[in-house]
């Protein structure tokens, strides 16, 4: 039976991140004192790191690939600007993944168009927070998931215990992996309501879901947002609220506009927002359930790296590419052999991201899954939404452990810089919380 350290953070508990794998005391500190403190570079499926240095081999084909540099803007908004500037449809712009908003990020992007260096110079002179670099021809477009992962260069400042850093690095080198929680970005650290909204939608509590999204106030959000939410809560006047809700709150404004015209039609109001956002709500609740399931296993002293009978493992195509090509159910007969495969990098323990097609595990691990669903008063059949079918989710699996690769660190002044690679879908902040052990993640830049 393994033992793990419990978090002291209320936000961690609220999002299901209840344990640390590294027992050494945290360094403390802050992230993102400036955008440049958090650098994210996409790593392509063939190992190229996105960079403005343009050291890529020129190819041929009908698609122009570029490196998109962005600051203080999300990937979807940046792509819309690029598409509009070059007169393209949104579907003519390809990306492999979404990158942090509050960071300096470099990622590959493909355009179904010929783009010259002169056109890029004109684009770059027009926008200060988005830049394009390194045009190169390729015979195919980018699509979601077509990447290896991301390379991170992160500075942690205002550290309380620099001496703790070496102990944490040494412990990580022994354990090799930490729990692969969904990170704070999946929920929002300032207004962590996406998973609550998702749960209420699943349960058919549509008015309550909208009230949670529109009316719940968090101390970390802007004063204008708080005033707008208070006004709507007190008056119920959707038409007037539309005048004062900040324009940055696009989904909230869409719902308010709909309800001003269609009072009481809460299903219609939810369906009026983009499918991406609706799926984001359901996906956030799935992420919360995954985090809680992983935490429950750790609470019962189970490994987050090695399976028990009844678990499932994903089999990799190769040790260099963590692409799961099949699933294997673990039993008493094969459990030792599967653990050897994990040690050789040929397989990984996976846990369910619950959806309407999920199959619950067997044995003790299945009992834990059922216990969680009972506590949440959720049945997996609810993920097939009859009233909002476009937000339905069949479910999938996710690796239970996160393994940073090529980790380097160095101390400067009262802080340190840390560099590492992660496979796609893994969160740098999940590793960093093991090092920092934040008491107040939102205030500490998470």
mmCIF file of N, CA and C in Angstrom, residues 27 154-169 407-419 435:
data_model
loop_
_atom_site.group_PDB
_atom_site.id
_atom_site.type_symbol
_atom_site.label_atom_id
_atom_site.label_comp_id
_atom_site.label_asym_id
_atom_site.label_seq_id
_atom_site.Cartn_x
_atom_site.Cartn_y
_atom_site.Cartn_z
ATOM 1 N N UNK A 27 8.686 24.085 -2.932
ATOM 2 C CA UNK A 27 9.543 25.267 -2.979
ATOM 3 C C UNK A 27 8.759 26.539 -2.724
ATOM 4 N N UNK A 154 10.030 27.329 -18.051
ATOM 5 C CA UNK A 154 9.205 28.028 -17.068
ATOM 6 C C UNK A 154 10.072 28.565 -15.930
ATOM 7 N N UNK A 155 9.843 29.809 -15.588
ATOM 8 C CA UNK A 155 10.528 30.426 -14.457
ATOM 9 C C UNK A 155 9.578 30.499 -13.255
ATOM 10 N N UNK A 156 10.078 30.100 -12.100
ATOM 11 C CA UNK A 156 9.335 30.191 -10.838
ATOM 12 C C UNK A 156 10.032 31.243 -9.983
ATOM 13 N N UNK A 157 9.315 32.274 -9.574
ATOM 14 C CA UNK A 157 9.907 33.386 -8.833
ATOM 15 C C UNK A 157 9.358 33.445 -7.400
ATOM 16 N N UNK A 158 9.985 34.284 -6.585
ATOM 17 C CA UNK A 158 9.582 34.493 -5.178
ATOM 18 C C UNK A 158 9.482 33.172 -4.430
ATOM 19 N N UNK A 159 10.529 32.352 -4.597
ATOM 20 C CA UNK A 159 10.554 31.012 -4.011
ATOM 21 C C UNK A 159 10.856 31.083 -2.513
ATOM 22 N N UNK A 160 10.167 30.268 -1.737
ATOM 23 C CA UNK A 160 10.352 30.245 -0.285
ATOM 24 C C UNK A 160 11.493 29.324 0.143
ATOM 25 N N UNK A 161 11.691 28.222 -0.598
ATOM 26 C CA UNK A 161 12.667 27.219 -0.178
ATOM 27 C C UNK A 161 13.433 26.692 -1.389
ATOM 28 N N UNK A 162 14.484 27.422 -1.781
ATOM 29 C CA UNK A 162 15.294 26.978 -2.917
ATOM 30 C C UNK A 162 15.989 25.654 -2.621
ATOM 31 N N UNK A 163 16.335 25.421 -1.357
ATOM 32 C CA UNK A 163 17.013 24.172 -0.998
ATOM 33 C C UNK A 163 16.117 22.955 -1.225
ATOM 34 N N UNK A 164 14.794 23.174 -1.242
ATOM 35 C CA UNK A 164 13.862 22.058 -1.456
ATOM 36 C C UNK A 164 13.898 21.539 -2.889
ATOM 37 N N UNK A 165 14.396 22.372 -3.806
ATOM 38 C CA UNK A 165 14.346 22.018 -5.223
ATOM 39 C C UNK A 165 15.108 20.738 -5.516
ATOM 40 N N UNK A 166 16.317 20.618 -4.986
ATOM 41 C CA UNK A 166 17.142 19.445 -5.280
ATOM 42 C C UNK A 166 16.498 18.166 -4.749
ATOM 43 N N UNK A 167 15.884 18.246 -3.569
ATOM 44 C CA UNK A 167 15.207 17.062 -3.016
ATOM 45 C C UNK A 167 14.051 16.628 -3.913
ATOM 46 N N UNK A 168 13.302 17.598 -4.440
ATOM 47 C CA UNK A 168 12.176 17.287 -5.309
ATOM 48 C C UNK A 168 12.642 16.664 -6.625
ATOM 49 N N UNK A 169 13.728 17.224 -7.192
ATOM 50 C CA UNK A 169 14.262 16.684 -8.445
ATOM 51 C C UNK A 169 14.762 15.261 -8.239
ATOM 52 N N UNK A 407 14.192 16.645 -18.225
ATOM 53 C CA UNK A 407 14.036 17.720 -17.241
ATOM 54 C C UNK A 407 15.389 18.335 -16.886
ATOM 55 N N UNK A 408 15.441 19.657 -16.961
ATOM 56 C CA UNK A 408 16.626 20.424 -16.566
ATOM 57 C C UNK A 408 16.179 21.537 -15.627
ATOM 58 N N UNK A 409 17.074 21.954 -14.743
ATOM 59 C CA UNK A 409 16.715 23.054 -13.851
ATOM 60 C C UNK A 409 17.958 23.848 -13.494
ATOM 61 N N UNK A 410 17.763 25.122 -13.222
ATOM 62 C CA UNK A 410 18.847 25.974 -12.742
ATOM 63 C C UNK A 410 18.278 27.088 -11.872
ATOM 64 N N UNK A 411 19.055 27.484 -10.892
ATOM 65 C CA UNK A 411 18.631 28.493 -9.920
ATOM 66 C C UNK A 411 19.104 29.866 -10.377
ATOM 67 N N UNK A 412 18.275 30.878 -10.149
ATOM 68 C CA UNK A 412 18.681 32.271 -10.371
ATOM 69 C C UNK A 412 18.089 33.119 -9.252
ATOM 70 N N UNK A 413 18.873 33.933 -8.597
ATOM 71 C CA UNK A 413 18.360 34.823 -7.556
ATOM 72 C C UNK A 413 17.469 34.089 -6.565
ATOM 73 N N UNK A 414 16.214 34.544 -6.465
ATOM 74 C CA UNK A 414 15.274 33.906 -5.551
ATOM 75 C C UNK A 414 14.278 33.015 -6.307
ATOM 76 N N UNK A 415 14.737 32.455 -7.411
ATOM 77 C CA UNK A 415 13.856 31.594 -8.192
ATOM 78 C C UNK A 415 14.624 30.529 -8.945
ATOM 79 N N UNK A 416 13.903 29.811 -9.792
ATOM 80 C CA UNK A 416 14.553 28.791 -10.614
ATOM 81 C C UNK A 416 13.820 28.642 -11.932
ATOM 82 N N UNK A 417 14.558 28.160 -12.925
ATOM 83 C CA UNK A 417 14.001 27.858 -14.243
ATOM 84 C C UNK A 417 13.993 26.352 -14.434
ATOM 85 N N UNK A 418 12.915 25.849 -14.997
ATOM 86 C CA UNK A 418 12.776 24.418 -15.208
ATOM 87 C C UNK A 418 12.327 24.179 -16.648
ATOM 88 N N UNK A 419 12.953 23.188 -17.297
ATOM 89 C CA UNK A 419 12.629 22.849 -18.683
ATOM 90 C C UNK A 419 12.299 21.364 -18.771
ATOM 91 N N UNK A 435 6.093 20.548 -7.448
ATOM 92 C CA UNK A 435 7.298 21.249 -7.013
ATOM 93 C C UNK A 435 6.950 22.419 -6.077
#
